[in-house]
Amino acid sequence: MAQQLTIKQIAALAGVSAGTVDRVLHNRGKVSQEALAAVQKVLDGQSYKYNLHTSAVAFKKTKKSLKILVSIPSSEKGEYWDLIREGIEEGFSEYGDFDIESQFVFFDQFDSLSCRDAFDSIAEAPCSAVVVGTTFVDETRYLCERLNKRHVPYVFVDGGIEETTPVATYKANQISCGRLLARLMDGLTPQGKELVLMVPRRTGTQMSNNSAIRKAAFKDYFPENGKLRVIHEAQFSTVGHEAVVSELKSFLGEHPNVGGIAVAISSSYLISDALRDAGITGLVVGGFDVTDGNARCVREGTLDFLINQHPERQGFYAVESILHYLLYGTPDSTLPELLPIDIVFKENLRP
Amino acid sequence: MAQQLTIKQIAALAGVSAGTVDRVLHNRGKVSQEALAAVQKVLDGQSYKYNLHTSAVAFKKTKKSLKILVSIPSSEKGEYWDLIREGIEEGFSEYGDFDIESQFVFFDQFDSLSCRDAFDSIAEAPCSAVVVGTTFVDETRYLCERLNKRHVPYVFVDGGIEETTPVATYKANQISCGRLLARLMDGLTPQGKELVLMVPRRTGTQMSNNSAIRKAAFKDYFPENGKLRVIHEAQFSTVGHEAVVSELKSFLGEHPNVGGIAVAISSSYLISDALRDAGITGLVVGGFDVTDGNARCVREGTLDFLINQHPERQGFYAVESILHYLLYGTPDSTLPELLPIDIVFKENLRP
DNA sequence: CTGTTAGCGCATTCAC
DNA sequence: GTGAATGCGCTAACAG
């Protein structure tokens, strides 16, 4: 059983003081060649394990309070972005031994202007770090430029953005998500039946990056695996329930051989509810994320399965990694930036 | 943002000392009516959050070392019980700021005598707590009686045993596992095809409790959901690869209409490898747990999916909860005793 | 019964 | 550059 090394022990073994070891471990302050060599010799083989909680106790003494800003899309309770928010809050609670002052700035995920406003309000606000929900590419990039200038670290949740330098990015592998959706829809729908990939009708802005990747991976799956399947693509309205009902009725009326519907976004319950109210049954329906609405449909049997991207854990990890960075100056290499992807049926839905 | 309450803060608000608050929070020592009332009044509304890590720092000072015994079945590297062992080790590492001295006593999961020997050797051994892998009912019960007499707390991993009083039991819901296996096999195998449930041939001892529950739930699923499916049950040898190959060949020769094989144990790869070497393809094969062997088969495409019971997390939680109990005298109510059940296909298998 | 004290691992500050 | 001193939240031991 490898007992945990303490800074004091390292100091004793290396013949230096605890302060010096701290300086070596976290690259703070200057250390002489000899001291560095001595400490590294001790560390050679054994490994020192960071502990945010015990560090926090000491850290809190002087640095009275950390201010962390969070800017993510707003969302109904229990829906996708709200689950991310919950994970972030859990992170603040778990690390409550820090003095964290947090402030949430929400924006409308379908309105780039509201995103711009939100980002404008935090770009120059005094803070220790920022958690950003990546939705609009250009707006996010501009925010990051401004944060970089101020040397304010930031983490992304839900997706990455090229040409930015976040401390970390927590997301699910979208290609895997798309392929998995295809694999399940193909496996669960009888051979010979057609499939539809449902995407929301864009309201003014371009389709979100994640959806686009998932969609492409879904479609690629079939030729890549030698599957002969007719795949349709259809758009649905995200605003009116009645509109979805009639859109579905007319689409399925025109394509009577459709056996399954894949919904590439997390408001999959909109489709399930519309199918139910249209009196259409017998289709395989798959969607994304265990939101309240989706979980209800799975329980009711109108949604067959969900692919879970663990939004809560994305939020939790974001907080953990930002604290790690603030204390030690390096990202936490033990946290997986790509989250596991789970599949949830009625039979393994948690109560 | 609800800031974390500290014992000192509570003490100040209640007009008592930190020592008294500690006594109230953890039910240690005697406290007067007035002090109790004052502290509870402060606690009313707000909630105090335990922090194992910061407690550990103080705890370590006097109680020099905790001795935790672990008795679980031995297992090949990367197989089911080895994943539980890894989770336990991770727990020891995560809580390395405790002085934990651990000792593993392994036994043969197919040999009740070896289990008895293992349990005999720990029943009277000096220790703070015990982690037990529940395999043999009678032997475990006897061990628990002896531990109860000595007031040594214990936790179970993998399953529960009636008439024992563990601090906690970490396992997956076996009924859900069985139903989920049935749901997936039914959904993925073309209608009209038959299914086989494969169980290992018992080697002298009775079938493990978990397998029995899963098996029953699997079989019940079909009538319960109005599914007309022919379900066979077949045993296979767990010792010789060639034996499995010929058993499978002869079974499938006799039942040419079989379309899928459900393997109710975590050495599912034995079946996949046998199918491969028998030159049999085109069957849907489902199994349990992301062990090294199973993961390889999923990657190779000879195993379609796995139901993951998170053995590592069972082990990790076991350690966490035992430490919580040793420090605070109560089980950790924030840890879910029933672990989530995941489904893993090639497309969402982690690299 | 209860307040006080000491000290755990740690990060910081400040003489040297 | 570096060691010693301080104090964070917490618990155990002890004196009253």
XYZ file of C-alpha atoms (C1' of nucleotides) in Angstrom:
734
model
C 0.000 0.000 0.000
C 1.743 3.160 -1.194
C 1.210 5.658 1.578
C 0.434 9.205 0.521
C 3.485 11.464 0.416
C 3.182 14.729 2.296
C 5.073 17.900 1.567
C 6.673 17.663 4.964
C 7.931 14.156 4.270
C 9.356 15.199 0.936
C 11.039 18.122 2.624
C 12.615 15.887 5.244
C 13.841 13.383 2.665
C 15.253 16.094 0.426
C 16.845 17.953 3.318
C 15.022 21.187 2.537
C 12.075 22.986 4.073
C 8.405 22.571 3.295
C 8.299 25.998 1.701
C 10.886 24.982 -0.852
C 9.049 21.804 -1.736
C 5.902 23.832 -2.276
C 7.780 26.141 -4.584
C 9.099 23.203 -6.590
C 5.805 21.348 -6.794
C 3.844 24.341 -7.993
C 6.473 26.328 -9.871
C 6.139 29.342 -7.661
C 9.088 31.522 -6.768
C 12.697 30.800 -7.430
C 14.516 27.700 -6.281
C 18.210 26.931 -6.496
C 19.553 24.195 -8.737
C 20.583 22.066 -5.781
C 17.237 22.315 -3.990
C 15.386 21.508 -7.184
C 17.567 18.494 -7.850
C 17.212 17.232 -4.296
C 13.436 17.461 -4.356
C 13.159 15.929 -7.782
C 15.309 13.042 -6.683
C 12.874 12.296 -3.863
C 9.911 12.673 -6.190
C 11.540 10.314 -8.625
C 9.563 7.127 -8.492
C 6.966 8.177 -5.946
C 4.349 10.688 -6.949
C 2.871 13.568 -5.047
C -0.891 13.788 -5.190
C -2.561 17.185 -5.162
C -5.448 17.566 -2.783
C -7.715 20.490 -3.484
C -9.472 20.238 -0.150
C -6.430 20.371 2.084
C -4.913 23.075 -0.075
C -8.106 25.048 0.212
C -7.820 25.244 3.981
C -4.505 26.999 3.765
C -5.381 29.011 0.682
C -8.477 30.470 2.229
C -6.520 32.143 4.983
C -5.117 34.887 2.813
C -6.948 34.995 -0.482
C -10.255 35.774 1.093
C -12.522 34.945 -1.818
C -12.574 33.642 -5.344
C -15.007 35.122 -7.807
C -16.136 32.785 -10.549
C -18.384 33.980 -13.351
C -20.534 31.537 -15.269
C -22.112 32.400 -18.592
C -24.279 29.702 -20.114
C -27.632 29.594 -21.908
C -30.700 29.784 -19.749
C -32.968 26.782 -19.727
C -36.143 25.398 -18.230
C -35.719 23.500 -14.995
C -34.449 19.991 -15.653
C -33.527 20.642 -19.286
C -30.069 20.325 -20.785
C -28.421 23.582 -19.783
C -30.093 23.496 -16.412
C -28.425 20.134 -15.761
C -25.086 21.718 -16.576
C -25.954 24.527 -14.176
C -26.770 21.994 -11.476
C -23.410 20.326 -11.957
C -21.671 23.674 -11.610
C -23.577 24.393 -8.406
C -22.665 20.962 -7.090
C -19.056 21.814 -7.777
C -19.352 25.019 -5.776
C -20.949 23.048 -2.976
C -18.377 20.254 -3.002
C -15.628 22.839 -2.793
C -17.482 24.934 -0.273
C -14.339 25.040 1.839
C -13.163 27.636 -0.641
C -14.708 31.044 -0.338
C -16.297 31.063 -3.758
C -18.428 33.944 -4.836
C -20.223 32.925 -8.010
C -22.292 34.874 -10.450
C -24.367 33.452 -13.282
C -25.048 35.425 -16.444
C -27.538 33.634 -18.656
C -28.300 34.206 -22.312
C -30.723 32.926 -24.918
C -29.161 30.023 -26.789
C -31.098 30.958 -29.929
C -30.200 34.633 -29.875
C -26.640 35.667 -30.611
C -27.359 39.236 -29.558
C -28.294 38.161 -26.059
C -25.108 36.099 -25.954
C -23.102 39.124 -26.998
C -24.675 41.169 -24.235
C -23.939 38.515 -21.650
C -20.327 38.156 -22.730
C -19.897 41.924 -22.857
C -20.992 42.177 -19.265
C -18.409 39.665 -18.071
C -15.499 40.427 -20.385
C -14.262 43.240 -18.181
C -15.863 42.279 -14.874
C -13.424 41.628 -12.039
C -13.174 37.895 -11.407
C -10.789 35.002 -10.879
C -12.081 32.751 -13.629
C -14.949 32.166 -16.038
C -17.003 29.133 -17.047
C -18.400 29.477 -20.563
C -21.155 27.549 -22.304
C -20.006 27.337 -25.918
C -22.888 28.186 -28.181
C -21.976 30.984 -30.553
C -18.555 30.640 -32.093
C -17.695 34.228 -32.962
C -19.005 35.683 -29.728
C -17.108 33.121 -27.672
C -13.904 33.745 -29.569
C -14.132 37.463 -28.986
C -14.812 36.926 -25.283
C -11.780 34.672 -25.012
C -9.547 37.262 -26.649
C -10.587 39.803 -24.075
C -10.143 37.344 -21.211
C -6.730 36.323 -22.500
C -5.609 39.939 -22.441
C -6.581 40.137 -18.779
C -5.050 36.700 -18.054
C -8.357 35.468 -16.725
C -8.583 31.670 -17.131
C -11.709 30.087 -18.565
C -13.209 26.624 -19.040
C -15.702 25.460 -21.641
C -18.672 23.210 -21.137
C -20.671 21.440 -23.858
C -18.177 21.930 -26.644
C -14.893 23.348 -27.841
C -14.083 26.341 -29.992
C -11.062 26.479 -32.272
C -8.445 29.176 -31.782
C -9.137 29.679 -28.101
C -7.046 28.603 -25.123
C -9.316 27.301 -22.374
C -7.894 25.610 -19.296
C -10.074 22.661 -20.231
C -13.100 21.719 -22.308
C -15.678 19.279 -20.989
C -17.895 17.704 -23.594
C -18.941 14.376 -25.040
C -17.390 13.117 -28.247
C -20.019 14.213 -30.754
C -18.884 11.851 -33.460
C -19.331 8.941 -31.091
C -22.736 10.307 -30.153
C -23.851 10.440 -33.764
C -22.510 6.986 -34.553
C -24.060 5.511 -31.453
C -27.429 6.997 -32.297
C -27.146 5.427 -35.732
C -26.040 2.073 -34.331
C -29.001 1.923 -31.964
C -31.599 3.142 -34.421
C -30.324 0.668 -36.978
C -30.251 -2.204 -34.522
C -33.663 -1.539 -32.997
C -35.611 -0.782 -36.165
C -36.573 -3.769 -38.321
C -34.573 -4.212 -41.499
C -36.315 -2.728 -44.527
C -37.841 0.139 -42.572
C -36.692 3.693 -43.184
C -35.282 6.102 -40.618
C -35.723 9.831 -40.126
C -33.199 12.137 -38.554
C -35.050 15.024 -36.978
C -33.361 18.358 -36.504
C -34.895 21.565 -35.198
C -35.737 24.277 -37.669
C -33.095 26.962 -37.200
C -34.475 30.147 -35.862
C -32.345 32.733 -37.574
C -28.962 31.428 -36.450
C -26.817 28.653 -37.821
C -27.198 25.174 -36.439
C -25.192 24.496 -33.309
C -21.838 22.924 -33.917
C -22.619 19.848 -31.840
C -25.797 19.064 -33.728
C -24.031 19.413 -37.047
C -21.292 16.970 -36.035
C -23.774 14.463 -34.635
C -25.857 14.707 -37.785
C -22.924 14.090 -40.082
C -21.669 11.157 -37.987
C -25.166 9.663 -37.949
C -25.449 9.764 -41.705
C -21.910 8.493 -42.284
C -22.500 5.476 -40.087
C -24.627 3.612 -42.607
C -22.342 3.613 -45.649
C -19.309 3.091 -43.395
C -20.830 -0.083 -41.990
C -22.310 -1.383 -45.198
C -25.851 -0.747 -44.034
C -28.484 -0.264 -46.675
C -31.006 1.950 -45.004
C -33.099 4.778 -46.360
C -32.380 7.817 -44.196
C -34.598 10.882 -44.342
C -33.895 14.205 -42.799
C -36.679 16.391 -41.522
C -36.954 19.669 -39.672
C -39.401 20.388 -36.931
C -40.543 23.514 -35.212
C -39.376 24.019 -31.634
C -41.990 26.603 -30.810
C -45.509 25.254 -31.222
C -46.645 21.835 -30.111
C -49.498 21.778 -32.631
C -47.119 22.645 -35.427
C -44.933 19.648 -34.594
C -47.971 17.377 -34.480
C -49.104 18.383 -37.943
C -45.592 18.358 -39.359
C -45.080 14.825 -38.116
C -48.463 13.668 -39.370
C -47.852 14.978 -42.832
C -44.281 13.715 -43.011
C -45.166 10.222 -41.859
C -48.181 10.201 -44.115
C -45.904 10.814 -47.057
C -43.381 8.244 -45.869
C -45.365 5.312 -44.544
C -42.363 3.006 -44.462
C -40.569 4.965 -41.760
C -39.833 2.750 -38.743
C -37.780 4.981 -36.511
C -37.116 8.594 -35.599
C -33.749 9.810 -34.379
C -33.849 13.163 -32.644
C -30.425 14.740 -32.623
C -31.072 17.275 -29.871
C -31.904 17.123 -26.206
C -35.478 18.344 -26.494
C -36.405 14.959 -27.874
C -39.554 14.879 -25.784
C -41.111 17.414 -28.161
C -41.209 14.714 -30.818
C -42.403 11.990 -28.468
C -45.236 14.122 -27.164
C -46.238 15.093 -30.680
C -46.252 11.456 -31.785
C -48.435 10.547 -28.829
C -50.908 13.343 -29.583
C -50.904 12.450 -33.249
C -51.849 8.924 -32.256
C -48.798 7.459 -33.963
C -47.297 4.400 -32.299
C -44.963 1.566 -33.157
C -42.006 3.721 -34.127
C -38.597 3.471 -32.523
C -37.652 6.878 -31.115
C -34.218 7.804 -29.822
C -32.971 11.053 -28.370
C -30.371 12.803 -26.292
C -29.861 13.426 -22.593
C -31.795 12.513 -19.492
C -33.676 15.756 -19.056
C -36.908 15.864 -17.050
C -39.005 15.925 -20.211
C -37.132 13.094 -21.866
C -37.127 10.984 -18.719
C -40.905 11.344 -18.502
C -41.298 10.124 -22.081
C -39.008 7.161 -21.489
C -41.064 6.276 -18.428
C -44.281 6.658 -20.408
C -42.871 4.468 -23.156
C -43.078 7.081 -25.918
C -39.311 7.452 -26.150
C -37.278 4.261 -26.453
C -33.837 5.369 -25.434
C -31.654 8.337 -24.640
C -27.985 8.946 -25.182
C -26.637 10.642 -22.085
C -23.808 13.145 -22.392
C -23.629 13.741 -18.623
C -24.252 17.473 -18.596
C -24.119 17.611 -14.787
C -20.707 16.072 -14.732
C -19.487 18.503 -17.378
C -20.426 21.321 -15.049
C -18.912 19.687 -12.005
C -15.620 18.970 -13.715
C -15.505 22.525 -15.020
C -15.526 23.867 -11.478
C -13.039 21.296 -10.252
C -10.587 22.033 -13.010
C -10.826 25.781 -12.684
C -10.055 25.529 -8.979
C -7.160 23.220 -9.675
C -5.832 25.715 -12.152
C -6.279 28.669 -9.836
C -4.391 26.909 -7.053
C -1.674 25.092 -8.898
C -1.385 26.929 -12.195
C -1.866 23.808 -14.290
C -4.935 22.014 -15.619
C -5.980 18.927 -13.694
C -4.684 16.100 -15.831
C -6.700 13.485 -13.964
C -10.061 14.733 -15.209
C -11.240 13.256 -18.504
C -12.164 16.053 -20.877
C -14.279 13.670 -22.941
C -17.135 12.419 -20.831
C -18.520 8.912 -21.008
C -21.565 8.433 -23.170
C -24.307 6.308 -21.694
C -27.449 4.786 -23.069
C -30.643 4.910 -21.065
C -33.706 2.741 -21.605
C -36.770 2.523 -19.423
C -35.182 -0.458 -17.727
C -32.100 1.409 -16.536
C -33.576 4.845 -16.056
C -32.861 5.934 -12.503
C -35.923 6.713 -10.434
C -24.613 31.370 -3.411
C -24.929 29.530 -0.130
C -21.516 29.831 1.466
C -20.243 26.801 3.276
C -20.829 26.874 7.041
C -17.805 26.171 9.204
C -17.843 24.701 12.681
C -16.294 27.886 13.990
C -19.062 29.988 12.442
C -21.727 27.766 13.905
C -20.019 28.022 17.283
C -19.944 31.790 17.122
C -23.590 32.028 16.091
C -24.699 29.587 18.779
C -22.566 31.189 21.446
C -20.717 27.985 22.268
C -17.280 26.644 21.477
C -16.154 24.719 18.421
C -15.655 21.612 20.524
C -19.299 21.618 21.517
C -20.462 22.011 17.948
C -18.310 19.081 16.955
C -19.910 17.026 19.709
C -23.377 17.943 18.527
C -22.717 17.344 14.852
C -21.200 13.940 15.360
C -23.007 12.742 18.456
C -19.870 12.328 20.438
C -19.682 13.045 24.125
C -22.366 14.651 26.207
C -23.916 18.016 25.554
C -26.334 19.989 27.695
C -29.904 20.666 26.610
C -29.232 24.368 26.185
C -26.100 23.940 24.102
C -27.831 21.395 21.915
C -30.813 23.673 21.369
C -28.621 26.657 20.548
C -26.613 24.743 17.971
C -29.679 23.177 16.429
C -31.290 26.561 16.104
C -28.329 27.792 14.073
C -28.343 24.626 11.976
C -32.024 25.053 11.326
C -32.383 26.056 7.722
C -28.735 25.982 6.756
C -26.987 22.679 6.455
C -23.552 21.648 7.533
C -21.594 19.683 4.974
C -19.151 17.030 6.128
C -15.755 17.118 4.534
C -13.837 13.901 4.828
C -10.596 15.463 3.690
C -10.418 18.283 6.190
C -11.597 15.968 8.936
C -8.883 13.552 7.963
C -6.187 16.129 8.568
C -7.210 16.502 12.162
C -8.081 12.867 12.677
C -4.698 11.676 11.533
C -2.955 13.478 14.321
C -3.931 11.071 17.041
C -5.325 7.906 15.535
C -2.111 7.062 13.819
C -3.455 4.557 11.365
C -6.616 2.897 10.149
C -6.439 -0.721 9.240
C -8.912 -1.791 6.579
C -9.208 -5.413 5.567
C -10.604 -6.350 2.186
C -11.782 -9.833 1.389
C -12.981 -10.362 -2.157
C -12.588 -13.055 -4.799
C -9.356 -13.076 -6.715
C -9.563 -12.432 -10.418
C -7.457 -12.051 -13.517
C -6.221 -8.574 -14.262
C -8.977 -6.457 -15.803
C -11.750 -8.926 -14.988
C -14.784 -8.174 -12.823
C -13.403 -8.559 -9.311
C -10.148 -6.976 -10.313
C -12.085 -3.876 -11.368
C -13.684 -3.803 -7.919
C -10.203 -4.117 -6.431
C -9.006 -1.221 -8.574
C -11.867 0.930 -7.324
C -10.971 0.087 -3.741
C -7.350 1.022 -4.366
C -8.461 4.274 -5.976
C -10.439 4.983 -2.843
C -7.372 4.409 -0.687
C -5.425 6.709 -2.966
C -8.062 9.439 -3.051
C -8.128 9.393 0.722
C -4.387 9.079 0.998
C -4.422 11.888 3.546
C -5.651 9.272 5.972
C -3.067 6.850 7.224
C -4.704 3.766 5.824
C -3.072 0.433 6.183
C -4.885 -1.993 3.931
C -4.675 -5.711 3.585
C -6.304 -7.802 0.878
C -7.323 -11.394 1.506
C -8.444 -13.041 -1.717
C -10.410 -16.222 -2.160
C -11.622 -18.412 -4.987
C -15.106 -17.352 -6.008
C -15.956 -20.913 -7.020
C -14.683 -22.526 -3.844
C -16.594 -21.995 -0.626
C -13.810 -23.595 1.379
C -11.298 -21.019 0.252
C -13.813 -18.336 1.157
C -14.212 -19.839 4.604
C -10.458 -19.825 5.077
C -10.213 -16.195 4.007
C -13.023 -15.105 6.288
C -11.591 -17.115 9.166
C -8.336 -15.279 8.848
C -9.958 -11.871 9.081
C -12.797 -12.545 11.509
C -10.548 -12.055 14.520
C -7.780 -9.980 12.967
C -7.319 -6.548 14.512
C -8.705 -3.906 12.165
C -10.893 -0.793 11.939
C -13.248 -2.024 9.240
C -13.754 -4.655 6.580
C -14.810 -4.608 2.935
C -16.468 -7.848 1.894
C -17.173 -9.215 -1.551
C -20.452 -11.064 -1.152
C -20.218 -14.383 -2.866
C -21.110 -17.168 -0.467
C -24.160 -16.487 1.632
C -23.565 -18.715 4.657
C -19.888 -17.918 4.978
C -20.573 -14.186 4.763
C -23.300 -14.373 7.341
C -21.041 -16.171 9.789
C -18.285 -13.638 9.215
C -20.694 -10.791 9.892
C -21.838 -12.334 13.146
C -18.279 -12.479 14.346
C -17.556 -8.930 13.206
C -20.730 -7.675 14.862
C -19.594 -9.163 18.163
C -16.369 -7.201 17.883
C -18.209 -4.064 16.697
C -16.136 -3.960 13.549
C -18.070 -2.216 10.748
C -18.200 -3.749 7.274
C -19.357 -2.818 3.793
C -20.486 -5.079 0.989
C -19.620 -4.825 -2.649
C -21.354 -6.604 -5.537
C -24.428 -7.671 -3.608
C -26.354 -7.774 -0.371
C -26.945 -10.564 2.093
C -30.090 -10.815 4.198
C -29.841 -10.794 7.974
C -26.592 -8.893 8.103
C -26.000 -5.288 9.115
C -23.468 -3.693 6.794
C -22.777 0.014 6.919
C -23.682 0.037 3.238
C -24.033 -2.250 0.250
C -22.857 -1.144 -3.180
C -24.313 -3.052 -6.094
C -26.338 -2.650 -9.225
C -30.030 -3.450 -9.225
C -29.968 -6.989 -10.544
C -33.591 -7.002 -11.581
C -33.001 -3.946 -13.739
C -29.927 -5.623 -15.172
C -31.890 -8.685 -16.165
C -34.745 -6.698 -17.638
C -32.394 -4.438 -19.541
C -30.561 -7.398 -20.989
C -33.911 -8.761 -22.131
C -35.022 -5.414 -23.558
C -31.865 -5.059 -25.599
C -31.724 -8.621 -26.810
C -35.364 -8.418 -27.796
C -34.943 -5.096 -29.553
C -31.782 -5.987 -31.424
C -32.700 -9.492 -32.542
C -35.100 -9.767 -35.469
C -38.626 -10.808 -34.585
C -39.218 -14.495 -35.081
C -35.707 -15.461 -34.041
C -35.112 -17.338 -30.799
C -32.883 -16.265 -27.925
C -30.578 -18.228 -25.643
C -29.685 -17.280 -22.113
C -26.259 -18.647 -21.333
C -25.266 -19.430 -17.775
C -22.045 -21.017 -16.573
C -22.142 -24.623 -15.483
C -21.960 -24.602 -11.714
C -18.785 -26.078 -10.406
C -19.904 -27.768 -7.235
C -21.515 -24.715 -5.599
C -24.872 -23.106 -6.069
C -25.303 -20.356 -8.644
C -24.387 -16.898 -7.440
C -27.265 -14.889 -6.134
C -26.802 -12.086 -8.650
C -26.870 -14.396 -11.635
C -30.006 -16.052 -10.373
C -31.841 -12.750 -10.002
C -30.720 -11.512 -13.401
C -31.746 -14.768 -14.985
C -35.217 -14.662 -13.481
C -35.724 -11.013 -14.438
C -34.566 -11.749 -17.972
C -37.073 -14.531 -18.394
C -39.907 -12.598 -16.777
C -39.425 -9.657 -19.115
C -40.982 -11.328 -22.119
C -44.382 -12.372 -20.737
C -44.567 -9.140 -18.718
C -44.244 -7.099 -21.891
C -46.376 -9.260 -24.108
C -43.406 -10.462 -26.129
C -43.706 -13.763 -27.869
C -40.179 -15.021 -28.050
C -38.764 -18.493 -27.705
C -36.173 -18.384 -24.934
C -33.721 -21.206 -24.415
C -31.433 -21.704 -21.520
C -28.046 -23.299 -21.941
C -25.069 -23.964 -19.751
C -21.493 -23.616 -20.783
C -18.215 -24.719 -19.313
C -16.024 -22.015 -17.814
C -12.900 -24.098 -17.869
C -11.996 -25.249 -21.363
C -12.176 -23.077 -24.454
C -12.550 -26.092 -26.756
C -15.390 -27.388 -24.651
C -17.301 -24.138 -25.076
C -16.700 -24.194 -28.822
C -18.130 -27.650 -29.218
C -20.985 -27.019 -26.805
C -21.987 -23.954 -28.777
C -21.668 -25.722 -32.097
C -23.874 -28.541 -31.020
C -26.430 -26.315 -29.333
C -26.765 -23.979 -32.288
C -26.820 -26.910 -34.646
C -29.829 -28.250 -32.819
C -31.479 -24.822 -32.691
C -30.838 -23.187 -36.045
C -33.405 -20.468 -35.461
C -31.488 -18.849 -32.610
C -30.725 -15.196 -33.376
C -29.151 -13.949 -30.168
C -27.176 -15.047 -27.143
C -27.487 -13.331 -23.785
C -24.647 -14.064 -21.404
C -25.670 -13.367 -17.839
C -22.174 -13.177 -16.340
C -19.185 -10.947 -16.782
C -16.977 -13.467 -18.527
C -19.054 -12.958 -21.642
C -15.953 -12.928 -23.806
C -15.692 -16.694 -23.338
C -18.781 -17.058 -25.479
C -17.730 -14.483 -28.046
C -14.343 -16.071 -28.520
C -15.907 -19.491 -28.826
C -18.356 -18.237 -31.439
C -15.517 -16.711 -33.388
C -13.489 -19.925 -33.323
C -16.550 -21.943 -34.219
C -16.960 -19.724 -37.265
C -20.446 -18.681 -36.203
C -21.440 -15.129 -37.099
C -24.567 -13.065 -37.459
C -25.815 -13.565 -33.906
C -26.559 -10.728 -31.492
C -24.464 -11.229 -28.361
C -24.890 -9.272 -25.153
C -22.990 -9.530 -21.897
C -22.031 -7.878 -18.651
C -19.341 -5.457 -17.566
C -16.545 -3.695 -19.337
C -13.751 -6.070 -18.437
C -10.592 -6.235 -20.517
C -11.749 -9.400 -22.241
C -15.215 -8.102 -22.965
C -13.920 -4.750 -24.180
C -11.652 -6.535 -26.626
C -14.583 -8.508 -28.034
C -16.705 -5.386 -28.383
C -13.850 -3.726 -30.229
C -13.435 -6.787 -32.453
C -17.135 -6.801 -33.153
C -17.821 -10.266 -31.716
C -19.765 -8.890 -28.764
C -22.503 -6.387 -29.529
C -23.050 -4.734 -26.202
C -22.240 -4.834 -22.523
C -24.263 -3.868 -19.500
C -21.937 -2.072 -17.120
C -22.462 -2.382 -13.383
C -19.577 -0.040 -12.547
C -17.537 -2.419 -10.434
C -14.785 0.182 -9.929
C -17.232 2.637 -8.504
C -18.648 0.021 -6.180
C -15.182 -0.397 -4.734
C -14.532 3.311 -4.532
C -17.800 4.051 -2.777
C -17.168 1.205 -0.355
C -13.984 2.881 0.812
C -15.567 6.309 0.942
C -18.489 5.140 3.003
C -16.414 3.136 5.433
C -14.241 6.185 6.103
C -17.304 8.339 6.564
C -18.627 5.846 9.052
C -15.368 5.554 10.941
C -15.144 9.317 11.281
C -18.703 10.332 11.860
C -20.390 7.174 13.079
C -23.096 7.276 10.432
C -23.303 5.958 6.875
C -22.784 8.544 4.157
C -26.294 9.251 2.980
C -25.104 11.098 -0.119
C -23.696 7.982 -1.776
C -26.150 6.010 -3.908
C -26.088 2.372 -2.839
C -27.561 1.323 -6.166
C -25.156 2.153 -8.934
C -26.190 3.378 -12.350
C -26.387 0.758 -15.071
C -24.880 1.705 -18.401
C -24.933 0.168 -21.821
C -21.776 0.022 -23.872
C -21.577 -0.546 -27.619
C -18.505 -0.333 -29.803
C -19.477 3.233 -30.584
C -19.361 4.429 -26.980
C -16.659 2.148 -25.628
C -13.969 4.319 -24.109
C -10.525 3.937 -25.616
C -20.530 19.079 30.477
C -17.502 22.602 28.057
C -13.907 25.781 26.651
C -9.179 25.644 25.503
C -5.136 23.945 23.352
C -2.333 21.547 20.145
C -1.368 19.938 15.818
C -2.634 17.492 11.268
C -1.123 19.256 5.658
C -0.862 23.082 3.450
C 0.117 28.023 1.269
C 1.747 32.226 2.356
C 4.555 35.888 4.450
C 8.552 37.677 6.094
C 12.984 37.905 8.027
C 17.459 36.394 6.882
C 16.731 31.623 -2.357
C 15.013 29.677 1.947
C 13.420 28.346 6.556
C 10.426 29.508 10.280
C 6.182 31.118 11.686
C 1.248 31.645 11.109
C -3.390 30.125 10.751
C -7.123 27.921 7.773
C -11.196 23.759 9.515
C -11.117 20.283 12.117
C -10.707 16.687 16.116
C -8.865 14.627 20.369
C -7.271 15.300 24.844
C -7.363 17.651 28.886
C -8.347 20.772 32.598
C -11.725 22.632 34.864
